[in-house]
Amino acid sequence: MTRTTTLTPEQVPAESSATLNAFTKSLGFTPNMMAAFAQSPIAFNAWSALLGALSKALDVKTRDSIGLAVSEVNGCDYCLTVHSFTAEHMARMPADDILLARKGHANDPKRDAAIQFARKVIETRGKVSDADLQAVRDAGYTDANVMEIVALVAMYSLTNFFNNVFDPEKDFPAVAPAGSI
């Protein structure tokens, strides 16, 4: 059950219109989450700017894997459908790697360290241990990279919370719960 209005193009506030149109053009359609999120130009445009900046952080497989791990922890079914789709179609990740990321791991040792750290950040609300921080550094991540991981966790949590609160209709292929696969 959706808990907010999914705006039609005519209903989108002028201040959100350019951002929403850019997403629509890039994706080929307007995701329901974005059509709902656009109701608040302040929140929507701030999220879009953060998304744009963080699209330069790390590599696409690591970013998508962090999105999957965080969305799994936060129980965001909408984001799990989106990140599973983008991981498969944009990052070209096989289904086994997508499931592994949802469970907080990766086959690649460096990516695995980033995903495990991201999961620790969300599970502990940022109160990671010295050993957690050292493990991600030992995997080859700089402090700047660690800050990017934290920022990705925060950005993905924002959309997880938005979608958990407002429950927009899912418009990406459904995914099975990770525990049942």
Coordinates of C-alpha atoms in Angstrom, one line a residue:
M1 CA 0.0 0.0 0.0
T2 CA 1.5 3.3 -1.1
R3 CA 1.4 6.0 1.6
T4 CA 2.0 9.1 -0.5
T5 CA 1.1 10.5 -3.9
T6 CA 3.2 9.5 -6.9
L7 CA 3.1 12.7 -8.9
T8 CA 2.2 12.9 -12.5
P9 CA 4.5 15.1 -14.6
E10 CA 2.0 18.0 -14.4
Q11 CA 2.0 17.8 -10.6
V12 CA 5.8 17.9 -10.1
P13 CA 6.9 21.2 -8.4
A14 CA 8.8 23.4 -10.8
E15 CA 11.9 23.2 -8.5
S16 CA 12.0 19.3 -8.9
S17 CA 11.1 19.2 -12.6
A18 CA 14.6 19.5 -14.1
T19 CA 16.0 16.8 -11.7
L20 CA 13.2 14.4 -12.3
N21 CA 13.3 14.9 -16.1
A22 CA 17.0 14.1 -16.1
F23 CA 16.4 10.8 -14.2
T24 CA 13.5 10.0 -16.6
K25 CA 15.6 10.6 -19.6
S26 CA 18.5 8.6 -18.2
L27 CA 16.4 5.6 -17.1
G28 CA 13.8 5.7 -19.9
F29 CA 11.0 5.9 -17.4
T30 CA 10.2 7.7 -14.1
P31 CA 10.5 5.4 -11.1
N32 CA 7.7 5.7 -8.6
M33 CA 10.1 6.5 -5.7
M34 CA 11.3 9.5 -7.6
A35 CA 7.9 10.7 -8.6
A36 CA 6.9 10.6 -5.0
F37 CA 10.2 12.1 -3.7
A38 CA 9.9 15.0 -6.1
Q39 CA 7.1 16.4 -3.8
S40 CA 9.9 18.0 -1.8
P41 CA 12.2 19.9 -4.0
I42 CA 14.6 20.5 -1.1
A43 CA 15.0 16.8 -0.1
F44 CA 14.8 15.5 -3.7
N45 CA 17.4 17.8 -5.1
A46 CA 19.7 17.4 -2.1
W47 CA 19.5 13.6 -2.6
S48 CA 20.1 13.9 -6.3
A49 CA 23.2 16.1 -5.7
L50 CA 24.6 13.6 -3.2
L51 CA 23.9 10.7 -5.6
G52 CA 25.7 12.5 -8.4
A53 CA 28.7 13.3 -6.3
L54 CA 28.9 9.8 -4.9
S55 CA 28.7 8.2 -8.4
K56 CA 32.4 9.1 -8.6
A57 CA 33.2 7.2 -5.4
L58 CA 34.8 3.8 -5.6
D59 CA 33.7 1.5 -8.5
V60 CA 30.2 0.7 -9.6
K61 CA 30.2 -2.9 -8.3
T62 CA 31.3 -1.8 -4.9
R63 CA 28.7 1.0 -4.8
D64 CA 25.9 -1.3 -5.9
S65 CA 27.1 -4.0 -3.4
I66 CA 27.0 -1.4 -0.6
G67 CA 23.5 -0.4 -1.7
L68 CA 22.4 -4.0 -1.6
A69 CA 23.9 -4.7 1.8
V70 CA 22.5 -1.5 3.4
S71 CA 19.1 -2.1 1.9
E72 CA 19.0 -5.6 3.2
V73 CA 19.9 -4.5 6.7
N74 CA 17.3 -1.7 6.6
G75 CA 14.7 -4.1 5.2
C76 CA 13.9 -1.8 2.2
D77 CA 12.2 -4.0 -0.4
Y78 CA 11.8 -1.2 -2.9
C79 CA 15.6 -0.4 -2.8
L80 CA 16.4 -4.1 -3.0
T81 CA 14.5 -4.4 -6.3
V82 CA 16.2 -1.3 -7.6
H83 CA 19.8 -2.2 -6.5
S84 CA 19.4 -5.8 -7.7
F85 CA 18.3 -4.5 -11.1
T86 CA 21.1 -2.0 -11.4
A87 CA 23.7 -4.5 -10.1
E88 CA 22.6 -6.9 -12.8
H89 CA 22.1 -4.6 -15.7
M90 CA 24.5 -1.7 -15.1
A91 CA 27.3 -3.2 -13.0
R92 CA 27.0 -6.5 -14.8
M93 CA 27.1 -8.5 -11.6
P94 CA 26.0 -12.2 -11.7
A95 CA 23.0 -13.3 -9.6
D96 CA 25.3 -15.1 -7.1
D97 CA 27.3 -11.9 -6.5
I98 CA 24.1 -9.9 -6.0
L99 CA 22.9 -12.3 -3.3
L100 CA 26.3 -12.4 -1.7
A101 CA 26.3 -8.6 -1.5
R102 CA 22.8 -8.6 0.1
K103 CA 24.3 -10.9 2.8
G104 CA 27.2 -8.4 3.3
H105 CA 30.0 -10.1 1.3
A106 CA 31.7 -10.3 -2.0
N107 CA 34.0 -12.8 -3.8
D108 CA 36.6 -10.0 -4.4
P109 CA 38.5 -9.5 -1.1
K110 CA 38.8 -5.7 -1.4
R111 CA 35.1 -5.3 -2.2
D112 CA 34.3 -7.8 0.6
A113 CA 36.1 -5.5 3.1
A114 CA 34.1 -2.5 1.9
I115 CA 30.8 -4.2 2.1
Q116 CA 31.5 -5.7 5.5
F117 CA 32.6 -2.3 6.8
A118 CA 29.4 -0.7 5.3
R119 CA 27.3 -3.3 7.0
K120 CA 29.1 -2.6 10.3
V121 CA 28.5 1.1 9.9
I122 CA 24.7 0.6 9.5
E123 CA 24.4 -2.1 12.1
T124 CA 26.3 -0.1 14.8
R125 CA 25.0 3.3 13.7
G126 CA 28.6 4.3 13.0
K127 CA 30.1 3.1 16.2
V128 CA 32.5 0.7 14.5
S129 CA 35.4 -0.8 16.4
D130 CA 39.1 0.1 15.8
A131 CA 39.4 -3.4 14.3
D132 CA 36.6 -2.8 11.8
L133 CA 38.3 0.4 10.7
Q134 CA 41.7 -1.2 10.5
A135 CA 40.3 -4.1 8.4
V136 CA 38.9 -1.8 5.7
R137 CA 42.2 0.1 5.7
D138 CA 44.2 -3.1 5.5
A139 CA 42.2 -4.0 2.4
G140 CA 43.6 -1.0 0.6
Y141 CA 41.0 1.8 1.4
T142 CA 42.3 5.2 2.3
D143 CA 40.6 7.4 4.9
A144 CA 39.0 9.3 2.0
N145 CA 37.6 6.0 0.7
V146 CA 36.3 5.1 4.1
M147 CA 34.5 8.5 4.2
E148 CA 32.9 7.7 0.9
I149 CA 31.7 4.3 2.2
V150 CA 30.1 6.1 5.1
A151 CA 28.5 8.6 2.8
L152 CA 27.2 5.8 0.6
V153 CA 25.7 4.1 3.7
A154 CA 24.0 7.4 4.6
M155 CA 22.7 8.0 1.1
Y156 CA 21.3 4.5 0.7
S157 CA 19.8 4.7 4.2
L158 CA 18.0 7.9 3.2
T159 CA 16.2 6.2 0.3
N160 CA 15.7 3.1 2.4
F161 CA 14.0 5.2 5.1
F162 CA 12.0 7.2 2.5
N163 CA 10.7 4.0 0.8
N164 CA 10.0 2.3 4.1
V165 CA 7.9 5.2 5.3
F166 CA 6.1 6.0 2.0
D167 CA 6.1 2.5 0.4
P168 CA 5.8 3.5 -3.3
E169 CA 4.6 0.9 -5.7
K170 CA 7.5 -1.3 -6.8
D171 CA 8.3 -0.8 -10.5
F172 CA 11.4 -3.0 -10.8
P173 CA 11.4 -6.8 -10.8
A174 CA 10.6 -8.3 -7.4
V175 CA 13.4 -10.1 -5.6
A176 CA 13.1 -13.0 -3.1
P177 CA 14.1 -12.5 0.5
A178 CA 17.9 -13.2 0.9
G179 CA 17.2 -15.8 3.6
S180 CA 15.0 -17.9 1.3
I181 CA 17.4 -18.1 -1.6

